[in-house]
Amino acid sequence: MKKNIGFIVFLILILFHLPCQAVDKEKKRLVRVGVFSLEPINFIDRNNNAKGLYPGLIKEIAALENWKIEYIQGSWAQGLENLQTGKIDLMTTIAFSPERTKTMEFSKEPVIDIWGQIFTIPNGQIQTVLNLKDQKVAIMKRDINGHNFITTAKNFGIKCKIIEFDSHDEVFAAIRDGNVVAGVAPQHFGLRHTKEYNLVGTSIQFSPFSVFFATQKGQNLHLLKTIDFWLEKWKKDKSSIYYQQLSLWMNPNFERRIIPKWLLVSLFTTAGLLILLFFFNRMLKSQVIKKTKELKTSEKHYRELVENASTVILRWDTNGKIIFINQFGLDLFGHSKNNVIGQDLLDIISPLRAYSRKALFKMVENICITPEKYTLNETEHLIDKKEKLHLQWSNKPITDNDGNLKEILSVGTNISQRKYLEKHLMDAQKMEAIGTLAGGVAHDFNNILTVIMGNTELAYANQHDAEKITGNLDKVLSAVHRAKELTGQILAFSRESDLEKTPVNLSDITKETLSMIRSTLPSTIKINSQIVCKKTILANATQIHQVILNLCTNAFHAMENTGGTLTVSIQERPLNKNTLYPDGMDMKADTYLVLQIADTGAGISSDIIPKIFEPYYTTKKQGKGTGMGLAVAHSIIRDHNGHIRVDSTLGKGTYFDVYLPVAQGMNIEKAEITREKAKGGNENILIVDDEKPIVDALSTIVSNVGYSPTKFTDSTNALKQVIKNPGLYDLVITDMTMPEMTGLQLSQKILQICPNMPIIICTGYTGLLTREKALALGAAEYLQKPVLKNDLLTTIRTVLDKASLT
């Protein structure tokens, strides 16, 4: 009996526990949001409910993300204090400033732009900002509008007595009660409340700025990422909830609804009187003239504000002709105002390279066709032919009453510092990738050394059999060729690339990368490659290497604990109506090569996939990567006019498809290997290298074809010999990296003594000196070690013959 009772109690506890678990799973995440009175953006209505643009958007996001929203009401200053003390998780309607970034995190997507405006009593004397000199002006504590007004007043040399209040309502009450002559508030708030406080808005409007969501520094970043995700998605769809909320709360016709009826009656009465009292026409004309002067004064003030801005403010028409550019922009691009109005936009903002101008022309054309797709874009410029400048442009279309595009307003912000930091972060990721390659490179080099050592020992053993010795030496030479190619690959990958794009074979690059990483993978991971396509793409080979390496490394990490198969394939895919491409891809080429890299790992959750290409986003443990690999790959592919898509199934694996346009009509230039014996001569050649075996080898090679070599392992002694006998030598061959005096320094000193002396510079590391730089500094030719005998002798003869003609 006792056992039965215990069993029943046990069942009751289980049944009681199950509903609790269900409730816990359905429990919503609590998000505390600070809200203050700023109609129509956010406010608390008479029923104590949060209303306005921000609450409307938050309500929609909360429903999608299963959040429970709790609004914490207070003044603007109290909201900021609550954010810093952790009493709220999220603050609305907050403008970005460098000072605030010390204590706050901001969303990336702005919600709306706000203008500041001066309000005063009816029939007041405040017409321009100059009328506020020595007057009491009310602002709200810690309000960016108040801060902007103080800055504006200072720019005009005007001192005002600033009085701070806790809210905009208190600011308006102070104006109404005569405690101040004017006050600062957002334009939207003023349009809602001027009737209530019997105030009017002046023509003084200033400093538009965007407002965002914000959280405490380092806290609740997932809230901002989620909000940015929905705002970015909604802004792309004109029928989305974002535009519905804008239409509801920011309707441009709402001002008409707040015009008092008595004012409408007065307007109609006045219109009738004007018809009856036509003889007052002159008086009305004088009023028009007065208002025109006031508008001109107001326009002048606006222009002064625009000219004092620290950003480029540019207006241009649909033909790409400049209508207006502020002084900051003129100074930045080095032009005078008289020379730019009406000029071609591309001629004024000076693109960095010729292809940049083509890209810029296409961008200008696309902005005029679909301006909503180019709300933000970036361009690169060269200032004074030396300073590289990156600008981020915010573009807003300006239309006429019929909705036709009339002009574009572009505001350019200097983001060069941000680009500098991004570049260094990408370099850090490249170094991480090089670390991945290290094992493969070591493996290949050990194999090469094994071939060289083995065949050298066999050559000694076969010293009486000339045919076998020749075979051994052929294998040694072949291994040396492979070592040279491998060195070139790793140096090209590690050095800072000039991003030059040339026709390259995607299959060859893919095979090289797989070869380098094959030995770094554990035996539990197999590589299945299906690479047969030989089509050409226009690309930077080093960057394509990095893309493949990053994606393969990502696949390796996904299978590191479980093992699996890494599958790499390349397919040619022509563009036609039956071809399926990823959503959102703007396919412009006729044919694409699709590089697919697939793994059989754990897969990626669908809620994470939209974030994997974001910088620093990673699900790996600390020490397993910088979180920049996929972001860098995405950036490189986009720069190559390509696309990347990812598909994944949890528990089954992931595959990445990289689409790269085929380079139609472009062939890869390949150097032809000649077997023809090089010609010699009888000239005197000075050979300088700090490695004695190299000097000896070069001397033997040139002496065997008739030249007279003089060899030095000390660059200083070599220079003394030239000074002593300046006319003795016909040619100088020098190493680049040497103690005391480099080959470049030696060359420059020799050319000071013998200006016509032909000099060949040899180097083992291309990062120190490029061929273009060597030739520009006076060298006759440049060779990369190791140098084949025929290549060396052919170069010597060519240089000597050329020198004899000058």
Coordinates of C-alpha atoms in Angstrom, one line a residue, residues 3-391:
K3 CA 4.5 1.6 -2.4
N4 CA 1.3 2.5 -4.3
I5 CA 1.0 5.8 -2.4
G6 CA 4.6 6.7 -3.2
F7 CA 4.1 5.9 -6.9
I8 CA 1.0 8.1 -7.1
V9 CA 2.9 11.0 -5.4
F10 CA 5.7 10.5 -7.9
L11 CA 3.3 10.7 -10.8
I12 CA 1.7 13.8 -9.4
L13 CA 5.1 15.6 -9.1
I14 CA 6.0 14.7 -12.7
L15 CA 2.6 16.0 -14.0
F16 CA 3.0 19.1 -11.9
H17 CA 6.6 19.7 -13.2
L18 CA 5.7 19.3 -16.9
P19 CA 3.3 22.3 -17.1
C20 CA 6.0 24.4 -15.3
Q21 CA 8.5 23.5 -17.9
A22 CA 6.1 24.4 -20.7
V23 CA 5.5 27.8 -19.0
D24 CA 9.2 28.4 -18.7
K25 CA 9.7 27.7 -22.5
E26 CA 6.9 30.1 -23.3
K27 CA 8.2 32.8 -20.9
K28 CA 8.9 36.0 -22.8
R29 CA 12.2 37.9 -22.4
L30 CA 11.7 41.1 -20.4
V31 CA 13.0 44.2 -22.1
R32 CA 12.9 47.5 -20.1
V33 CA 12.6 50.5 -22.4
G34 CA 13.1 54.2 -21.4
V35 CA 10.4 56.6 -22.8
F36 CA 10.0 60.3 -22.4
S37 CA 7.6 62.8 -23.9
L38 CA 8.5 63.8 -27.5
E39 CA 5.4 63.6 -29.6
P40 CA 5.0 62.1 -32.1
I41 CA 8.2 60.1 -31.8
N42 CA 7.4 58.7 -28.3
F43 CA 5.2 59.7 -25.4
I44 CA 2.8 58.4 -22.8
D45 CA -0.9 58.9 -23.6
R46 CA -3.8 59.7 -21.1
N47 CA -4.3 55.9 -20.6
N48 CA -0.7 55.6 -19.5
N49 CA 0.2 53.7 -22.7
A50 CA 3.4 54.3 -24.7
K51 CA 2.6 55.7 -28.1
G52 CA 4.5 57.1 -31.1
L53 CA 6.9 55.9 -33.8
Y54 CA 9.4 54.2 -31.5
P55 CA 6.9 52.3 -29.4
G56 CA 5.1 51.3 -32.6
L57 CA 8.3 49.7 -34.0
I58 CA 9.2 48.2 -30.7
K59 CA 5.8 46.6 -30.5
E60 CA 6.2 44.9 -33.8
I61 CA 9.8 43.6 -33.1
A62 CA 8.7 42.4 -29.6
A63 CA 5.9 40.3 -31.3
L64 CA 8.4 38.8 -33.7
E65 CA 11.2 38.1 -31.1
N66 CA 8.9 37.0 -28.2
W67 CA 9.9 40.0 -26.0
K68 CA 7.9 41.4 -23.1
I69 CA 8.2 45.2 -23.1
E70 CA 8.1 47.3 -19.9
Y71 CA 8.2 51.0 -20.4
I72 CA 10.0 53.1 -17.8
Q73 CA 8.7 56.7 -17.9
G74 CA 10.7 59.7 -17.0
S75 CA 12.4 62.8 -18.4
W76 CA 15.1 62.7 -21.0
A77 CA 17.9 63.2 -18.4
Q78 CA 16.3 60.5 -16.2
G79 CA 16.2 58.1 -19.1
L80 CA 20.0 58.6 -19.7
E81 CA 20.7 58.1 -16.0
N82 CA 18.5 54.9 -15.9
L83 CA 20.5 53.6 -18.9
Q84 CA 23.8 54.1 -17.2
T85 CA 22.6 52.5 -13.9
G86 CA 21.1 49.5 -15.6
K87 CA 17.5 50.3 -14.6
I88 CA 16.5 50.1 -18.3
D89 CA 17.9 47.9 -21.1
L90 CA 17.1 50.2 -24.1
M91 CA 16.8 53.9 -24.7
T92 CA 14.9 55.4 -27.6
T93 CA 15.3 58.6 -29.7
I94 CA 19.0 59.2 -29.0
A95 CA 21.4 60.9 -31.3
F96 CA 24.9 59.6 -32.0
S97 CA 27.9 61.6 -30.7
P98 CA 31.6 60.5 -30.1
E99 CA 31.2 61.5 -26.4
R100 CA 28.2 59.2 -25.9
T101 CA 30.1 56.2 -27.4
K102 CA 32.2 56.2 -24.2
T103 CA 29.1 55.0 -22.2
M104 CA 26.7 53.8 -24.8
E105 CA 26.3 51.4 -27.7
F106 CA 24.2 52.6 -30.7
S107 CA 22.2 50.7 -33.3
K108 CA 23.5 51.0 -36.8
E109 CA 20.2 51.8 -38.5
P110 CA 18.8 55.3 -37.9
V111 CA 15.1 55.5 -37.2
I112 CA 14.3 59.1 -38.3
D113 CA 16.0 62.5 -38.9
I114 CA 15.1 65.4 -36.5
W115 CA 15.4 69.1 -37.1
G116 CA 15.9 71.6 -34.2
Q117 CA 13.7 74.7 -34.2
I118 CA 13.3 77.9 -32.2
F119 CA 9.8 78.6 -30.7
T120 CA 8.5 81.8 -29.2
I121 CA 5.3 83.7 -28.4
P122 CA 3.0 85.1 -31.2
N123 CA 4.0 88.5 -32.5
G124 CA 7.4 88.2 -30.8
Q125 CA 10.5 90.0 -32.0
I126 CA 12.5 86.8 -32.7
Q127 CA 12.9 86.6 -36.5
T128 CA 16.5 85.5 -36.9
V129 CA 19.1 84.0 -34.6
L130 CA 20.7 87.4 -34.3
N131 CA 17.6 88.6 -32.3
L132 CA 18.6 86.1 -29.5
K133 CA 21.7 88.0 -28.5
D134 CA 21.9 88.4 -24.7
Q135 CA 18.3 86.8 -24.4
K136 CA 17.2 84.0 -22.2
V137 CA 16.7 80.8 -24.2
A138 CA 15.3 77.5 -22.8
I139 CA 16.7 74.1 -23.7
M140 CA 16.1 70.6 -22.3
K141 CA 18.9 69.0 -20.3
R142 CA 21.3 66.9 -22.3
D143 CA 19.2 67.4 -25.4
I144 CA 21.3 67.2 -28.7
N145 CA 19.0 70.0 -30.1
G146 CA 20.0 72.3 -27.3
H147 CA 23.7 71.4 -27.8
N148 CA 23.4 72.1 -31.5
F149 CA 21.8 75.5 -30.9
I150 CA 24.5 76.5 -28.5
T151 CA 27.1 75.5 -31.2
T152 CA 25.2 77.4 -33.9
A153 CA 24.9 80.6 -31.7
K154 CA 28.7 80.5 -31.1
N155 CA 29.3 80.2 -34.8
F156 CA 27.4 83.5 -35.2
G157 CA 29.2 85.1 -32.3
I158 CA 26.0 85.3 -30.3
K159 CA 25.9 84.9 -26.5
C160 CA 22.7 83.7 -25.0
K161 CA 21.6 83.0 -21.4
I162 CA 20.8 79.3 -21.6
I163 CA 18.2 78.0 -19.1
E164 CA 17.9 74.2 -18.8
F165 CA 14.7 72.3 -18.0
D166 CA 13.9 68.6 -17.5
S167 CA 11.5 68.3 -20.5
H168 CA 10.3 70.0 -23.6
D169 CA 6.9 70.6 -22.0
E170 CA 8.7 72.7 -19.3
V171 CA 10.6 74.5 -22.0
F172 CA 7.3 75.5 -23.7
A173 CA 5.8 76.5 -20.3
A174 CA 8.7 78.8 -19.6
I175 CA 8.2 80.5 -23.0
R176 CA 4.5 80.9 -22.4
D177 CA 5.0 82.3 -18.8
G178 CA 7.6 84.9 -20.0
N179 CA 10.5 83.4 -18.1
V180 CA 12.4 83.1 -21.4
V181 CA 12.0 84.8 -24.8
A182 CA 12.4 81.6 -26.8
G183 CA 13.1 77.9 -26.5
V184 CA 14.6 75.0 -28.4
A185 CA 12.7 71.8 -29.3
P186 CA 12.5 69.2 -32.1
Q187 CA 10.3 70.4 -35.0
H188 CA 8.0 67.4 -34.6
F189 CA 7.3 68.2 -31.0
G190 CA 6.6 71.9 -31.7
L191 CA 4.1 71.2 -34.4
R192 CA 2.1 69.0 -31.9
H193 CA 2.2 71.4 -29.0
T194 CA 2.4 75.1 -30.2
K195 CA -1.4 75.4 -30.0
E196 CA -1.5 74.0 -26.4
Y197 CA 1.0 76.6 -25.1
N198 CA -0.1 79.4 -27.5
L199 CA 3.4 79.5 -29.2
V200 CA 4.6 79.8 -32.7
G201 CA 7.6 78.3 -34.6
T202 CA 10.1 80.7 -36.0
S203 CA 12.0 80.4 -39.3
I204 CA 15.1 79.5 -37.3
Q205 CA 15.7 75.7 -38.0
F206 CA 19.0 74.0 -37.7
S207 CA 21.3 70.9 -37.5
P208 CA 19.3 67.9 -38.7
F209 CA 20.5 64.7 -37.1
S210 CA 19.5 61.0 -37.0
V211 CA 18.2 59.3 -33.9
F212 CA 18.9 55.7 -33.0
F213 CA 18.3 53.1 -30.3
A214 CA 21.0 52.8 -27.6
T215 CA 22.1 50.5 -24.8
Q216 CA 24.6 50.7 -21.9
K217 CA 28.2 50.3 -23.1
G218 CA 28.9 46.6 -23.6
Q219 CA 25.4 45.5 -22.6
N220 CA 22.4 44.1 -24.5
L221 CA 24.2 44.2 -27.9
H222 CA 21.9 41.4 -29.1
L223 CA 19.0 43.8 -28.7
L224 CA 20.7 46.3 -31.0
K225 CA 21.6 43.6 -33.6
T226 CA 18.0 42.3 -33.6
I227 CA 16.6 45.8 -34.0
D228 CA 19.1 46.6 -36.9
F229 CA 18.1 43.3 -38.6
W230 CA 14.4 44.2 -38.7
L231 CA 14.9 47.9 -39.5
E232 CA 17.3 47.0 -42.4
K233 CA 14.9 44.4 -43.7
W234 CA 11.8 46.7 -43.4
K235 CA 13.5 49.7 -45.1
K236 CA 14.0 47.7 -48.2
D237 CA 10.2 47.1 -48.5
K238 CA 8.1 50.2 -49.1
S239 CA 5.0 48.4 -47.8
S240 CA 6.7 47.2 -44.6
I241 CA 5.6 48.1 -41.0
Y242 CA 8.4 50.7 -40.8
Y243 CA 6.9 52.8 -43.5
Q244 CA 3.4 52.2 -42.1
Q245 CA 4.5 53.6 -38.8
L246 CA 6.1 56.6 -40.5
S247 CA 2.9 57.3 -42.4
L248 CA 0.9 56.9 -39.2
W249 CA 3.0 59.2 -36.9
M250 CA 4.9 61.4 -39.2
N251 CA 2.1 62.2 -41.8
P252 CA 3.0 65.5 -43.4
N253 CA -0.7 66.5 -43.4
F254 CA -1.1 66.3 -39.7
E255 CA -0.2 70.0 -39.3
R256 CA -3.4 70.8 -41.1
R257 CA -5.4 68.9 -38.5
I258 CA -4.0 71.0 -35.7
I259 CA -4.7 74.4 -37.3
P260 CA -7.4 76.1 -35.1
K261 CA -10.8 76.6 -36.7
W262 CA -10.7 80.2 -35.8
L263 CA -7.6 80.6 -37.9
L264 CA -9.2 78.9 -40.9
V265 CA -12.2 81.3 -40.6
S266 CA -9.8 84.2 -40.4
L267 CA -7.9 83.1 -43.5
F268 CA -11.2 82.8 -45.5
T269 CA -12.4 86.2 -44.2
T270 CA -9.1 87.8 -45.1
A271 CA -9.3 86.3 -48.6
G272 CA -12.7 87.8 -49.1
L273 CA -11.6 91.2 -47.9
L274 CA -8.6 91.1 -50.2
I275 CA -10.9 90.6 -53.1
L276 CA -13.2 93.4 -52.0
L277 CA -10.4 95.7 -51.0
F278 CA -8.2 95.4 -54.0
F279 CA -6.8 98.9 -53.5
F280 CA -4.7 97.6 -50.7
N281 CA -2.5 95.8 -53.3
R282 CA 0.5 98.1 -52.8
M283 CA 0.5 97.5 -49.0
L284 CA 0.4 93.7 -49.7
K285 CA 3.3 94.1 -52.1
S286 CA 5.4 95.8 -49.5
Q287 CA 4.6 92.9 -47.2
V288 CA 5.8 90.5 -49.8
I289 CA 9.0 92.4 -50.2
K290 CA 9.5 92.3 -46.5
K291 CA 8.9 88.6 -46.3
T292 CA 11.2 88.0 -49.2
K293 CA 14.0 89.9 -47.4
E294 CA 13.3 87.7 -44.3
L295 CA 13.5 84.6 -46.4
K296 CA 16.8 85.7 -47.9
T297 CA 18.1 86.4 -44.5
S298 CA 17.0 83.0 -43.4
E299 CA 18.6 81.4 -46.4
K300 CA 21.8 83.2 -45.7
H301 CA 21.8 81.8 -42.2
Y302 CA 21.2 78.3 -43.5
R303 CA 24.0 78.7 -45.9
E304 CA 26.3 79.8 -43.2
L305 CA 25.4 76.7 -41.2
V306 CA 26.0 74.5 -44.2
E307 CA 29.3 76.2 -45.0
N308 CA 30.5 75.6 -41.4
A309 CA 29.7 71.9 -41.4
S310 CA 32.6 69.5 -41.2
T311 CA 31.1 67.2 -43.9
V312 CA 30.8 67.5 -47.7
I313 CA 27.3 68.8 -48.6
L314 CA 26.6 68.4 -52.3
R315 CA 23.5 68.9 -54.5
W316 CA 23.6 67.6 -58.1
D317 CA 21.0 67.1 -60.8
T318 CA 19.9 64.0 -62.8
N319 CA 22.5 64.8 -65.4
G320 CA 25.3 64.6 -62.9
K321 CA 25.9 68.4 -62.8
I322 CA 26.8 70.1 -59.6
I323 CA 24.1 72.5 -58.3
F324 CA 25.7 73.3 -54.9
I325 CA 28.8 72.3 -52.9
N326 CA 29.7 73.7 -49.5
Q327 CA 33.1 75.3 -48.6
F328 CA 34.3 72.2 -46.8
G329 CA 33.8 70.2 -50.0
L330 CA 35.6 72.8 -52.1
D331 CA 38.5 72.9 -49.7
L332 CA 38.7 69.1 -49.5
F333 CA 38.7 68.6 -53.3
G334 CA 40.8 71.7 -54.0
H335 CA 38.4 73.8 -56.1
S336 CA 37.0 77.3 -56.1
K337 CA 33.2 77.9 -56.1
N338 CA 33.2 79.7 -59.4
N339 CA 34.7 76.7 -61.2
V340 CA 32.4 73.9 -60.0
I341 CA 28.8 75.0 -60.3
G342 CA 27.4 73.3 -63.5
Q343 CA 30.4 71.1 -63.9
D344 CA 30.4 67.3 -64.2
L345 CA 30.3 65.7 -60.7
L346 CA 33.0 63.2 -61.7
D347 CA 35.4 66.0 -62.7
I348 CA 35.2 67.6 -59.3
I349 CA 35.4 64.8 -56.8
S350 CA 38.5 63.3 -58.4
P351 CA 38.4 59.5 -58.4
L352 CA 41.5 57.6 -57.4
R353 CA 42.0 55.5 -60.6
A354 CA 40.5 55.3 -64.1
Y355 CA 38.4 52.3 -63.3
S356 CA 37.1 54.1 -60.2
R357 CA 35.8 56.8 -62.5
K358 CA 33.9 54.2 -64.5
A359 CA 32.5 52.7 -61.3
L360 CA 31.6 56.2 -60.0
F361 CA 29.8 57.0 -63.3
K362 CA 27.8 53.8 -63.1
M363 CA 26.9 54.6 -59.4
V364 CA 25.7 58.1 -60.3
E365 CA 23.6 56.6 -63.1
N366 CA 22.1 54.0 -60.8
I367 CA 21.4 56.6 -58.0
C368 CA 19.2 58.5 -60.5
I369 CA 17.4 55.3 -61.6
T370 CA 16.9 53.7 -58.2
P371 CA 17.9 56.2 -55.4
E372 CA 16.4 54.0 -52.7
K373 CA 19.2 51.4 -53.2
Y374 CA 21.9 54.0 -52.7
T375 CA 20.9 55.6 -49.4
L376 CA 24.5 54.9 -48.3
N377 CA 27.6 54.2 -50.5
E378 CA 31.3 54.7 -50.3
T379 CA 33.9 56.1 -52.7
E380 CA 37.6 56.4 -52.8
H381 CA 39.5 59.6 -53.8
L382 CA 43.0 60.9 -54.2
I383 CA 43.7 64.3 -52.7
D384 CA 46.7 66.4 -53.9
K385 CA 47.8 63.2 -55.8
K386 CA 49.1 61.6 -52.6
E387 CA 46.5 61.4 -49.8
K388 CA 44.0 58.6 -50.2
L389 CA 40.6 59.6 -48.9
H390 CA 37.5 57.4 -48.2
L391 CA 34.1 59.0 -48.1

